[in-house]
Short mmCIF file of C-alpha atoms in Angstrom, two decimals:
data_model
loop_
_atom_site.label_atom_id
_atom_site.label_comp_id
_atom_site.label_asym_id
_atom_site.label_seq_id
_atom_site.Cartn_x
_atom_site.Cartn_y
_atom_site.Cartn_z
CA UNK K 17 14.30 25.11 155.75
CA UNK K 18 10.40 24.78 156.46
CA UNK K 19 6.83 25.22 155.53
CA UNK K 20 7.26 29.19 155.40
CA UNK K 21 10.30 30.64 153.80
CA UNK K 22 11.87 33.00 156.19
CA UNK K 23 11.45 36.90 156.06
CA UNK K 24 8.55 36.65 153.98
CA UNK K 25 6.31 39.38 154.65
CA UNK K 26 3.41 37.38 153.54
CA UNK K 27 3.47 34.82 155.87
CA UNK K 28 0.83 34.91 158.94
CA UNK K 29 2.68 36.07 161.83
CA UNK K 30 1.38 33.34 163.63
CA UNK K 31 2.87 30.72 161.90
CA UNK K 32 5.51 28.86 163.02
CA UNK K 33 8.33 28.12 161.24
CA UNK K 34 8.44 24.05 160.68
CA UNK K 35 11.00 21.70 159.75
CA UNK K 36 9.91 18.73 157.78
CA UNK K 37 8.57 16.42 160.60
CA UNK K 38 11.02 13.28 161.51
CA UNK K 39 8.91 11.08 163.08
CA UNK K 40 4.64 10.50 162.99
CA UNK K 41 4.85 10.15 167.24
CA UNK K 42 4.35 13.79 167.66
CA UNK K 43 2.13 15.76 169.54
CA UNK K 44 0.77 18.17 166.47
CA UNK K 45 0.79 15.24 164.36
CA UNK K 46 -2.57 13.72 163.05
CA UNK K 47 -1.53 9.98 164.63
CA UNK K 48 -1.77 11.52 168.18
CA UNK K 49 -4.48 13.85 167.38
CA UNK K 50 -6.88 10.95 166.42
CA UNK K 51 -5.66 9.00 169.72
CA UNK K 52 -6.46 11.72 172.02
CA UNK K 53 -9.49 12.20 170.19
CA UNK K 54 -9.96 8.95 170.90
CA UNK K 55 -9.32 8.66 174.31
CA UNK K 56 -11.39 11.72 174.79
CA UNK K 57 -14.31 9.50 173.01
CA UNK K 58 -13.08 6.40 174.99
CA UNK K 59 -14.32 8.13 178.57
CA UNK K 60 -17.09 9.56 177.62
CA UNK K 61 -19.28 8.45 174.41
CA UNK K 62 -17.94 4.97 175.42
CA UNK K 63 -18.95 4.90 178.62
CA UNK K 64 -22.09 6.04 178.04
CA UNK K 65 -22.03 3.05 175.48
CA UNK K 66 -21.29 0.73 177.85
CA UNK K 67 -24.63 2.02 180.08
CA UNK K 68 -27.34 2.12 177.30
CA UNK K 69 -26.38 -1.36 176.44
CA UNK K 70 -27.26 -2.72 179.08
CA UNK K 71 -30.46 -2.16 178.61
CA UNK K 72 -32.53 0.86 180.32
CA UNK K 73 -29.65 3.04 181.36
CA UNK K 74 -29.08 -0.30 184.13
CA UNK K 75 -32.40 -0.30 185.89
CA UNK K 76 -35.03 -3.02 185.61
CA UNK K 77 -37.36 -1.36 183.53
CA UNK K 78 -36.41 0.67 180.59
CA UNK K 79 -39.06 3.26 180.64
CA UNK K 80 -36.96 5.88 182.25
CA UNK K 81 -34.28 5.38 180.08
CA UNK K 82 -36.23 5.33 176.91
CA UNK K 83 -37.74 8.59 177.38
CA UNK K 84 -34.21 10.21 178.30
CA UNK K 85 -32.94 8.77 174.95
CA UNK K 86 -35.93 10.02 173.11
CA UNK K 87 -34.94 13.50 174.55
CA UNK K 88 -31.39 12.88 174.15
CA UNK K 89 -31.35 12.61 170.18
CA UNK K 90 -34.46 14.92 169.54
CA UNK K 91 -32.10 17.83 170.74
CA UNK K 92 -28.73 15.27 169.57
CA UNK K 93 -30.48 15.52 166.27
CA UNK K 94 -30.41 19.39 165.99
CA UNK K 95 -27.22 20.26 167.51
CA UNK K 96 -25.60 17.89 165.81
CA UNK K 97 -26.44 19.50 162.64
CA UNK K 98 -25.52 22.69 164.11
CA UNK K 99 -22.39 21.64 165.71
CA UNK K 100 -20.58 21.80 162.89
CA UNK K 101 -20.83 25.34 162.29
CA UNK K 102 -19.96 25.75 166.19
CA UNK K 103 -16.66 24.10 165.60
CA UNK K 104 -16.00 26.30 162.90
CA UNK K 105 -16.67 29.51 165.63
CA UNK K 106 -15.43 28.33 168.26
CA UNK K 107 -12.47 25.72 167.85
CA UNK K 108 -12.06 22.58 169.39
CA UNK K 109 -11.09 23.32 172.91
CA UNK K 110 -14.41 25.11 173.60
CA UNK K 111 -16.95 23.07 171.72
CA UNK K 112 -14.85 19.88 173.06
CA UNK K 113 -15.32 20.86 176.97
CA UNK K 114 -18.61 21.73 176.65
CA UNK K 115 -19.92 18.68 174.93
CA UNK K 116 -18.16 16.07 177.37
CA UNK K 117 -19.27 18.02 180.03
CA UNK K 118 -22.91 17.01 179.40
CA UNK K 119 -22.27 12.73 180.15
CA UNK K 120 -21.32 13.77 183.47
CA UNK K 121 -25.15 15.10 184.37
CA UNK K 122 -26.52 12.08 182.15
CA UNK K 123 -24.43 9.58 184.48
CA UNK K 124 -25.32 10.82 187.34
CA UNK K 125 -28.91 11.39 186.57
CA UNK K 126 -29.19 7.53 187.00
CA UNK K 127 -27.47 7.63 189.75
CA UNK K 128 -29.96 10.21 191.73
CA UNK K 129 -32.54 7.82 189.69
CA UNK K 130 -31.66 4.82 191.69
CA UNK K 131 -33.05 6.41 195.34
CA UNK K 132 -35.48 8.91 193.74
CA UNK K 133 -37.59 7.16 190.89
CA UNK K 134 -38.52 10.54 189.25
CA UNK K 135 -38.25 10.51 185.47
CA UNK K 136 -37.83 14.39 185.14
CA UNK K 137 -34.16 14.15 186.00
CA UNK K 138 -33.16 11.61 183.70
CA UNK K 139 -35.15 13.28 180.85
CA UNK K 140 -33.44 16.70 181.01
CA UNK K 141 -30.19 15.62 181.62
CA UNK K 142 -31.23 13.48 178.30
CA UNK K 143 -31.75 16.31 176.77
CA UNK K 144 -28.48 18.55 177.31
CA UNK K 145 -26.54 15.39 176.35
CA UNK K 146 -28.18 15.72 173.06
CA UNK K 147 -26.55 19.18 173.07
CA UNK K 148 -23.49 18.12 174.09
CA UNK K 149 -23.17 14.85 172.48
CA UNK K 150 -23.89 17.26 169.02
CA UNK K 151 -21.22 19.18 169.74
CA UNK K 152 -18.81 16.31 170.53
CA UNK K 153 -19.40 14.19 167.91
CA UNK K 154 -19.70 17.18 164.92
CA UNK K 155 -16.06 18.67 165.83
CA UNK K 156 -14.74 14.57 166.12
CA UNK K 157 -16.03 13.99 162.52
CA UNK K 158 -13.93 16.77 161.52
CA UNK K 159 -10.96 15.62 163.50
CA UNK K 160 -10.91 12.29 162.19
CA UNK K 161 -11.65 12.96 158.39
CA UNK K 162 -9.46 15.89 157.97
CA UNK K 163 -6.57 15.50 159.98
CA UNK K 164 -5.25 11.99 158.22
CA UNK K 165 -3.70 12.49 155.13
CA UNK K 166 -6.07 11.36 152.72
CA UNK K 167 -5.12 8.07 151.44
CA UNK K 168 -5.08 6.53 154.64
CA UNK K 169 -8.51 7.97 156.28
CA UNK K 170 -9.82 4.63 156.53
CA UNK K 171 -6.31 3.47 158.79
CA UNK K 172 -7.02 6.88 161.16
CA UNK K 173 -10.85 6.40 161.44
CA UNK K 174 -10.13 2.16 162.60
CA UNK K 175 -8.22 3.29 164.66
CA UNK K 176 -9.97 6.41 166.49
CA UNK K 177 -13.24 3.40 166.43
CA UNK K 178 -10.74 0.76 168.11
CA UNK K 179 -9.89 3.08 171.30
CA UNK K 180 -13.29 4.84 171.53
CA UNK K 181 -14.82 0.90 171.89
CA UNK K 182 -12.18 0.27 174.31
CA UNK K 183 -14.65 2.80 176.58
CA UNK K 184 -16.99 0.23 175.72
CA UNK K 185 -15.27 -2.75 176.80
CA UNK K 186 -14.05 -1.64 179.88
CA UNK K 187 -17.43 0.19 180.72
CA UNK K 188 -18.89 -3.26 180.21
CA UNK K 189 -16.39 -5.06 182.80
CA UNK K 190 -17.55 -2.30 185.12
CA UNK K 191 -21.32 -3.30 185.70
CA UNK K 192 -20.00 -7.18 185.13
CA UNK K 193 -17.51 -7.48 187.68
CA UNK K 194 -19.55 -4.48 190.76
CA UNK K 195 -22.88 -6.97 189.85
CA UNK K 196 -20.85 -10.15 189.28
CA UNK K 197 -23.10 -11.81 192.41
CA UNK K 198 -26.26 -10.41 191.42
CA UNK K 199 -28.16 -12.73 189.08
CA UNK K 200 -31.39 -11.44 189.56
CA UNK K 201 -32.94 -8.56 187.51
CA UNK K 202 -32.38 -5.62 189.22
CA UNK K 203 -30.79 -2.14 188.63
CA UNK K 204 -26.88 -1.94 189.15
CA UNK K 205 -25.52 -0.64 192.14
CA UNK K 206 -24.33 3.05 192.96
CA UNK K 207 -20.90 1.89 192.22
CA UNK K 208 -21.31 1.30 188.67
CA UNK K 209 -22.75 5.22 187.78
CA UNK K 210 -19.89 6.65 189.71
CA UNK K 211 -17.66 4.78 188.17
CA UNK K 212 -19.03 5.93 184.80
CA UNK K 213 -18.94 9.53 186.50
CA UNK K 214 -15.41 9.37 186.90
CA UNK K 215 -14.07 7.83 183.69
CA UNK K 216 -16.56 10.99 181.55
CA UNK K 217 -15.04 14.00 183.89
CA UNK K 218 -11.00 12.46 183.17
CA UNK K 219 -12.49 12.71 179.20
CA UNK K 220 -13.57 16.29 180.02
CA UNK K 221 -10.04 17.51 180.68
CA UNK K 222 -8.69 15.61 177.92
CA UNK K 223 -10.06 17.99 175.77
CA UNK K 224 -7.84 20.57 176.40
CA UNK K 225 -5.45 18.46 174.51
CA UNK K 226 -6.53 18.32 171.00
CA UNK K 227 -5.02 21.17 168.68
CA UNK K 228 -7.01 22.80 166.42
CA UNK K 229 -6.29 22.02 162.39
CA UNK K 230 -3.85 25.17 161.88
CA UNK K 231 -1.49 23.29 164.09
CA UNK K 232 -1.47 20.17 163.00
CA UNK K 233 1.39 19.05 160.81
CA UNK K 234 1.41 15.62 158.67
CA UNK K 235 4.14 13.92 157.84
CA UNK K 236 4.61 14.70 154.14
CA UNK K 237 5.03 18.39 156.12
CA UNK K 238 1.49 19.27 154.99
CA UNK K 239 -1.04 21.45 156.88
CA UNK K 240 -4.09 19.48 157.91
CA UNK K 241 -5.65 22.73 157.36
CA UNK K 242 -4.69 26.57 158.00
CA UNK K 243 -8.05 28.69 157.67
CA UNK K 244 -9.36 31.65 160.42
CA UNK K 245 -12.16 30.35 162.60
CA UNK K 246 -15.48 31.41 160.82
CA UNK K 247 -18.47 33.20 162.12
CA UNK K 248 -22.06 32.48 162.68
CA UNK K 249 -23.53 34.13 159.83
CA UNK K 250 -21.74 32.63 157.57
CA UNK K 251 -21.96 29.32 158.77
CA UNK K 252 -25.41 29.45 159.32
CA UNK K 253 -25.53 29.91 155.54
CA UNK K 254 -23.46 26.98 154.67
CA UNK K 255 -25.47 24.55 157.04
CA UNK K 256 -28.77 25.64 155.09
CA UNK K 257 -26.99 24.24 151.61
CA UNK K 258 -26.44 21.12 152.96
CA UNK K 259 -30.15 20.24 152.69
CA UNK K 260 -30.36 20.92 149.19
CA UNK K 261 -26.39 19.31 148.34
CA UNK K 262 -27.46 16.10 146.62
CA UNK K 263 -24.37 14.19 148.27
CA UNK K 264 -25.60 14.77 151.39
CA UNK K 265 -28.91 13.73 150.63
CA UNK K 266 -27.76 10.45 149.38
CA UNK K 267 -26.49 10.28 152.39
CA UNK K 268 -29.50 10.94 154.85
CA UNK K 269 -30.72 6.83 154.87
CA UNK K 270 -27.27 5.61 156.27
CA UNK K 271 -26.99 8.54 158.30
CA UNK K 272 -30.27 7.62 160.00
CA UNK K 273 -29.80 4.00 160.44
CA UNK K 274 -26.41 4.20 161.78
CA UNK K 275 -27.53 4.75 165.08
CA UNK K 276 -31.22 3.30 164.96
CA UNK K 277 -30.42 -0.31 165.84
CA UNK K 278 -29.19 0.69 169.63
CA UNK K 279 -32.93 0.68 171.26
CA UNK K 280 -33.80 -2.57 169.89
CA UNK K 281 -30.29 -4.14 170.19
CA UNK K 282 -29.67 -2.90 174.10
CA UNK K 283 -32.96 -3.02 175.23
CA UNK K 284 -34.73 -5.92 173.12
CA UNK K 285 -31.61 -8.45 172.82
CA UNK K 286 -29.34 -7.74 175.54
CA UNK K 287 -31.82 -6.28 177.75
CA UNK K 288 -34.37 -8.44 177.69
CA UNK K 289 -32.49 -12.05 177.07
CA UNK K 290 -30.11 -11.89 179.76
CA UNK K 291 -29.06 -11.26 183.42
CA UNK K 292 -27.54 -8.78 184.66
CA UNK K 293 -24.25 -9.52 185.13
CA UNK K 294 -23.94 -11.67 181.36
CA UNK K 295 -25.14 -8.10 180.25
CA UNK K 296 -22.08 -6.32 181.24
CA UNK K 297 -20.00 -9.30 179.91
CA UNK K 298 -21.71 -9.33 176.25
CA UNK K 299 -20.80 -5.64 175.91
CA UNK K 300 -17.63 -6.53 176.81
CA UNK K 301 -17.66 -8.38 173.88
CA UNK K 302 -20.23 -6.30 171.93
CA UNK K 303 -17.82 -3.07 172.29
CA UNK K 304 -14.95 -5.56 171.37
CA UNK K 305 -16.29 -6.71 168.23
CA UNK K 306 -16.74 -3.13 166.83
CA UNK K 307 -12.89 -2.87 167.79
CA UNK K 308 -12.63 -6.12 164.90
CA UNK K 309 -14.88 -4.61 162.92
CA UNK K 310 -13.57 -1.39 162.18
CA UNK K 311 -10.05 -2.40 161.79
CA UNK K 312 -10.82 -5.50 159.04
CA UNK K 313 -13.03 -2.35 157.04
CA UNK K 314 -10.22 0.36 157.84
CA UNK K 315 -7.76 -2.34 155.81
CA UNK K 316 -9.88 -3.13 152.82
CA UNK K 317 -11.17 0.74 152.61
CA UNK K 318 -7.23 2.26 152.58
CA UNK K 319 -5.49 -1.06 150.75
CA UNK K 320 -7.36 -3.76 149.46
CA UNK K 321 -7.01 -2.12 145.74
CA UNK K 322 -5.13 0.79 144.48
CA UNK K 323 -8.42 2.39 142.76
CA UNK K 324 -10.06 4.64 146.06
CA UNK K 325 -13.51 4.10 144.01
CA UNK K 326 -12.79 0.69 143.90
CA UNK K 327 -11.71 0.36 147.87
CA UNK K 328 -15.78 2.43 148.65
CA UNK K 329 -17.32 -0.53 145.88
CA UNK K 330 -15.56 -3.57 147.60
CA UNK K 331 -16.38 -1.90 151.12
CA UNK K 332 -19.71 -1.45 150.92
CA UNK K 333 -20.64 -4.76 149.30
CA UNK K 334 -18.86 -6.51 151.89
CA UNK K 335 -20.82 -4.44 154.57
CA UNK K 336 -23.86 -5.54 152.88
CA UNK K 337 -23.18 -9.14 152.67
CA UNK K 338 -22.45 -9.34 156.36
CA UNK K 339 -25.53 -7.13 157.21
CA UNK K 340 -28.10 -9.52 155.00
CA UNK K 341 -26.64 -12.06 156.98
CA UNK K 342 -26.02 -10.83 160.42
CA UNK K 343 -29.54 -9.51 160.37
CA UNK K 344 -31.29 -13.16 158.47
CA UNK K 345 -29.51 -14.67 162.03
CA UNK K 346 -31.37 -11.59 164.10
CA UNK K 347 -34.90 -12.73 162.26
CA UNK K 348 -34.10 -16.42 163.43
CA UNK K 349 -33.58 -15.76 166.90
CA UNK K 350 -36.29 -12.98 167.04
CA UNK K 351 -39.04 -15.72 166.09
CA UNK K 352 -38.46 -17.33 169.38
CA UNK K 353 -39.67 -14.25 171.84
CA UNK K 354 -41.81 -11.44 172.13
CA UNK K 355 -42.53 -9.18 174.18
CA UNK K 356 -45.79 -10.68 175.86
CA UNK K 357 -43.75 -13.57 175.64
CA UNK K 358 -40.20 -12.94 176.96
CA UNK K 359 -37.31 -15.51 177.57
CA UNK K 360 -36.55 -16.76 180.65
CA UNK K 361 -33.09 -14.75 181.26
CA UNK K 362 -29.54 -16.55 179.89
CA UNK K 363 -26.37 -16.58 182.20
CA UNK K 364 -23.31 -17.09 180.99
CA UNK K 365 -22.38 -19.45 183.36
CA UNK K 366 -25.57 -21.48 183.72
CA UNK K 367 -27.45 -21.84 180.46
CA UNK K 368 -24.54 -23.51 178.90
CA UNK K 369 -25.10 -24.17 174.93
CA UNK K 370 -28.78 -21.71 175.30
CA UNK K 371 -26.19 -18.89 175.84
CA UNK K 372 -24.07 -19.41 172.82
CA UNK K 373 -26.32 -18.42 169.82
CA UNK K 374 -27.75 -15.59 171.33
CA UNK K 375 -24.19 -14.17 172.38
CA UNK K 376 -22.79 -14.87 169.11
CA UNK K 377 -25.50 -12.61 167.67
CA UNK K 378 -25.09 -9.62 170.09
CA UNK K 379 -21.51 -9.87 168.80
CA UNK K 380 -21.86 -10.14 165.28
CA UNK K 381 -24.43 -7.09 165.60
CA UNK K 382 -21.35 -4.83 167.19
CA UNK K 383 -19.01 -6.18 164.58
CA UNK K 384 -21.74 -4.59 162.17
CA UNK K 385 -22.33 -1.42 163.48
CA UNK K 386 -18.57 -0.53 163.78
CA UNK K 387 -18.38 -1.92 160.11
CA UNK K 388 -21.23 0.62 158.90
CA UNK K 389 -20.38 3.07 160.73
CA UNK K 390 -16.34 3.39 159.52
CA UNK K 391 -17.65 2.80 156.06
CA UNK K 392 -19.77 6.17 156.22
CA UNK K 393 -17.12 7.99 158.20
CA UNK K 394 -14.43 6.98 154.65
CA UNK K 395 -17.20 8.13 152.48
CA UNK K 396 -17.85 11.20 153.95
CA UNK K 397 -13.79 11.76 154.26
CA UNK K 398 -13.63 10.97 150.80
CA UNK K 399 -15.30 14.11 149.44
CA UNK K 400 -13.43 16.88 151.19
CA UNK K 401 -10.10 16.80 152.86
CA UNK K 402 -10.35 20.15 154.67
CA UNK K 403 -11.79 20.45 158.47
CA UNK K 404 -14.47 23.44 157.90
CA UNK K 405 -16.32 21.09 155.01
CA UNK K 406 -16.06 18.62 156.88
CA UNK K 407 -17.25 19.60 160.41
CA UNK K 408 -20.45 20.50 158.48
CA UNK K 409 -20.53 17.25 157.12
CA UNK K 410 -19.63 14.70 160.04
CA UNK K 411 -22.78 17.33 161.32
CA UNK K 412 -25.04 16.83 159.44
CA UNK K 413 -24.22 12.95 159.47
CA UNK K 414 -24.52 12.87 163.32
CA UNK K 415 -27.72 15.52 162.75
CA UNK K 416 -29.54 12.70 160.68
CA UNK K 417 -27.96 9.83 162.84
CA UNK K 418 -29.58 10.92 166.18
CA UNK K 419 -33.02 11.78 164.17
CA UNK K 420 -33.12 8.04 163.58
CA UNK K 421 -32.06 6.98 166.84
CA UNK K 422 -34.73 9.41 168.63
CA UNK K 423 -37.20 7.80 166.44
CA UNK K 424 -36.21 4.16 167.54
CA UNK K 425 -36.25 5.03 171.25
CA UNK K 426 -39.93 6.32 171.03
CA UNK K 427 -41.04 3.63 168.81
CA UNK K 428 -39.98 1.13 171.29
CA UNK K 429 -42.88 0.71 173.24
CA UNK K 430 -45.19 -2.19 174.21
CA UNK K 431 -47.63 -1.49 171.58
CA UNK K 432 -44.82 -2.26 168.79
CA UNK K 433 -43.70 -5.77 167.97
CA UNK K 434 -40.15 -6.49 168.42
CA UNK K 435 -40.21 -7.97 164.95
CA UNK K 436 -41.55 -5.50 163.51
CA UNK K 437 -38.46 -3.43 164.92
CA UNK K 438 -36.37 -5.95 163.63
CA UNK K 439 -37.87 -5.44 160.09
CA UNK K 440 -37.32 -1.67 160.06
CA UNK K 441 -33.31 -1.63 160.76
CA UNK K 442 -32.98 -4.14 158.52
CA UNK K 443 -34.86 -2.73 155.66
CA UNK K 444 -33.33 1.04 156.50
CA UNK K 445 -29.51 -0.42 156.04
CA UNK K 446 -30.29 -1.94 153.07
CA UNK K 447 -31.82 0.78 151.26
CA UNK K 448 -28.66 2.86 152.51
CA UNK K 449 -26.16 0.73 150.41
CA UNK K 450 -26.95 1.12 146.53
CA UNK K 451 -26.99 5.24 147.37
CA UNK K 452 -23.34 5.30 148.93
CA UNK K 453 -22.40 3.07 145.87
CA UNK K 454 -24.09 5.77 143.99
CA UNK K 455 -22.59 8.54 145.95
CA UNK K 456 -18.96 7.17 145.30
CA UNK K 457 -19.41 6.79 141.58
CA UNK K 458 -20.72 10.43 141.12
CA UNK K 459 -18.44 12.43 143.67
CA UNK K 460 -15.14 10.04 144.90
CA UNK K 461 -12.46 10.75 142.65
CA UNK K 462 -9.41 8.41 143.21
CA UNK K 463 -5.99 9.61 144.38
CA UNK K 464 -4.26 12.33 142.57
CA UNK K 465 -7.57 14.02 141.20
CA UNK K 466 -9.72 16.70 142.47
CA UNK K 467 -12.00 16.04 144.98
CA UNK K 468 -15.48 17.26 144.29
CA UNK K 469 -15.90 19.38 146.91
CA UNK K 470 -18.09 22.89 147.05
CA UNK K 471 -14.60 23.81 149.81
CA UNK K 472 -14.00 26.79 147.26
CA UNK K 473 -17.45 28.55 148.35
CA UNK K 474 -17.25 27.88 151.92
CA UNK K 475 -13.25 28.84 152.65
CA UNK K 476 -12.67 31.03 149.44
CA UNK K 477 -9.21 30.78 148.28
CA UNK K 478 -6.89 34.39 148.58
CA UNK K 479 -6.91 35.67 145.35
CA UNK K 480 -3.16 37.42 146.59
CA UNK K 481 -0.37 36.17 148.29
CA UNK K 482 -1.19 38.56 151.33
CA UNK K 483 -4.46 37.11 151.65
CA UNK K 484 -5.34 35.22 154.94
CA UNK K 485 -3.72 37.74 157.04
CA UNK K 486 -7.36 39.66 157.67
CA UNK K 487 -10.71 38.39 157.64
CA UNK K 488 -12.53 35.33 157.74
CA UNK K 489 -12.42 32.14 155.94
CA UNK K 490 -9.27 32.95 153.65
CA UNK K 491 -6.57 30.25 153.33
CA UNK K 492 -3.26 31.33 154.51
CA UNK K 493 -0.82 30.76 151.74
CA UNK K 494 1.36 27.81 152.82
CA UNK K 495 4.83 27.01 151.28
CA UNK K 496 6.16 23.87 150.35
CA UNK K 497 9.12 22.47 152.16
CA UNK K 498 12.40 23.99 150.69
#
């Protein structure tokens, strides 16, 4: 008794046959998918994390850095609108090694930065991480918002954010305890990139873990999806629609500031308002607020009301709430510094009740971007449940994402006002609110409808039972358990 009924000829002779699945601990289930996945993003994105936020990459001035980053998500930008297609061709395994592989050269770039102050390093290394990090990031949007089942997306994506800012947490004890004695500005030691080294190349073999969607089983004894690998034509096609599919153009403002707060956050609150070692100790906490963060949204977006529309309404209003307010506190404590003007450092040992506002800020402003961010992943996994839609879309997210953040890193220069920075995330959230309210009334249907989805014209459905057994992008006819 399983998925496919024994001696039919029509099944795909590759598939296995399955019996319903007795427990959600197993390896081709989508539980431990996401927490490899995870893990995977817990070594490598996450330590990188846990190095940008302290502020120039760990060296005194953040010149160096900045231009890396601006590199970084210029090319981050355009591969990670492409990577989805390159999941599609390729498969996990493939597009997975090759992206981690890429934080490894950006990690140690800083390293061979610390004896040899030449930018040129730094900035191409930036730039293949953009590649990489494209790749990465498009084939874990399709992990995480295809492989749950879909009414509990929201569960699977707080959870995937919870270990992948665990990279972040740790990576911030690293530079905090290896600089623990240093109170003075100056770059961290050679310790601290190694370290980072070593955490990103365990990631890179991680990869070879993660299954691709064919063999991934949920525990209702559905298919997370069962579909041939596509080809570069035809997903160069599909990528071209998604600048004129009106979902994902009301989704282009959160998309771009999901990731534009990081420059002025790192390098303009942590960065410049602290020592060194109280930086690596607020990312401890910044990295351990988003793990807060996108657990409290994961719970309201999967169960706070038994409407899914309603869950996206509730979400996103409380997201906005906290933002207004998170980022009225930001405006507050901005007034007191500029850059001409800068603060005499805080340590968290010495500057007693001067330390506590601004700490409770750079926390609330992780708590917020893990918030935002889970909220767009659950929208985007609300209008498609199959992994080749989806890789284009978590693409095309990240594509837009790292446009913004490219633009943030240049802006952030001398010649810009740190309010004025200030002014522009703020405004660019809140104009990204009412259009994923809109985007959820028009396209989320709630449990037990269709979801409106163009899946039909990208993975056409076999118009025979003997379909899927040649050629591309046909759906292999699965049975339902006996």
């Amino acid at each position: 008794m399983g998925l496919v009924e024994a001696g039919d000829e029509n099944a795909h002779e590759d598939a296995p046959t399955l019996t319903p699945p007795t427990t959600m601990f197993r390896y081709n289930s989508p539980l431990v998918q996401v927490i490899l996945i995870g893990l995977v993003c817990f070594c490598c994105p996450g330590m990188f994390n846990a190095l940008s936020g302290m502020g120039g990459g760990g060296q005194v001035k953040t010149t160096a850095a900045n231009n890396a980053n601006t590199a970084l998500y210029t090319t981050f930008a355009i591969f990670g609108i492409l990577g989805g297609g390159i999941y599609n061709v390729l498969g996990p395994h493939l597009t997975l090694l090759a992206g981690c592989s890429t934080y490894i050269l950006y990690a140690g770039s800083f390293l061979y930065y610390n004896h040899y102050p030449h930018q040129g390093f730094p900035i191409a290394a930036g730039a293949i991480l953009g590649i990489g990090a494209g790749l990465l990031w498009s084939s874990q949007g399709a992990i995480m918002t295809s492989y749950p089942p879909p009414d509990r997306k929201g569960t699977y994506i707080s959870l995937f954010w919870s270990i992948f800012n665990l990279g972040g947490v740790i990576g911030g004890l690293i530079p905090f305890i290896l600089n623990y004695n240093r109170k003075t500005a100056v770059s961290v030691n050679d310790g601290t990139y190694i370290a980072f080294m070593c955490f990103m190349s365990a990631g890179t073999l991680l990869t070879l873990s993660i299954l691709p969607p064919s063999r991934v089983v949920r525990d209702d004894g559905s298919r997370a999806t069962n579909v041939k690998y596509s080809n570069p034509y035809i997903e160069a096609i599909e990528i071209g629609k998604l600048f004129i599919n009106w979902k994902m153009i009301l989704i282009i403002p959160a998309s771009f500031a999901s990731n534009f707060f990081y420059s002025y956050q790192f390098n303009n609150v942590n960065g410049l308002m602290f020592n060194v070692r109280t930086k690596g100790l607020n990312n401890v906490f910044y990295w351990g607020a988003q793990m807060l963060g996108s657990v409290a949204i994961g719970y309201v977006l999967d169960f706070s009301f038994k409407s899914r529309r309603m869950r996206g309404f509730v979400g996103i209003g409380i997201v906005g709430l906290l933002g207004t307010a998170i980022w009225g506190g930001g405006l507050a404590n901005q007034l007191n510094y500029t850059r001409e003007d800068k603060p005499e450092p805080l340590d968290f040992k010495s500057s007693g009740n001067d330390y506590a506002g601004p700490f409770v800020l750079y926390f609330s402003y992780g708590l917020l971007d893990a918030m935002f961010q889970s909220m767009v992943y659950w929208v985007i996994g609300a209008l498609a449940d199959d992994s080749v839609t989806l890789s284009r879309y978590s693409g095309f997210y990240k594509g837009w994402q790292s446009a913004g953040a490219a633009v943030a890193w240049a802006i952030d220069k001398p010649k810009n006002t740190l309010l004025m920075e200030l002014i522009l995330n703020w405004s660019l959230m809140t104009i990204s609110y009412p259009l994923l309210i809109l985007l959820i009334f028009l396209a989320v249907k709630d449990e037990g409808g269709k979801l409106d989805v163009e899946a039909a014209s990208t993975t056409p459905k076999p118009s025979a039972p003997s379909a899927g057994k040649e050629g591309f992008g046909k759906e292999e006819e699965l049975r339902k358990p006996l």
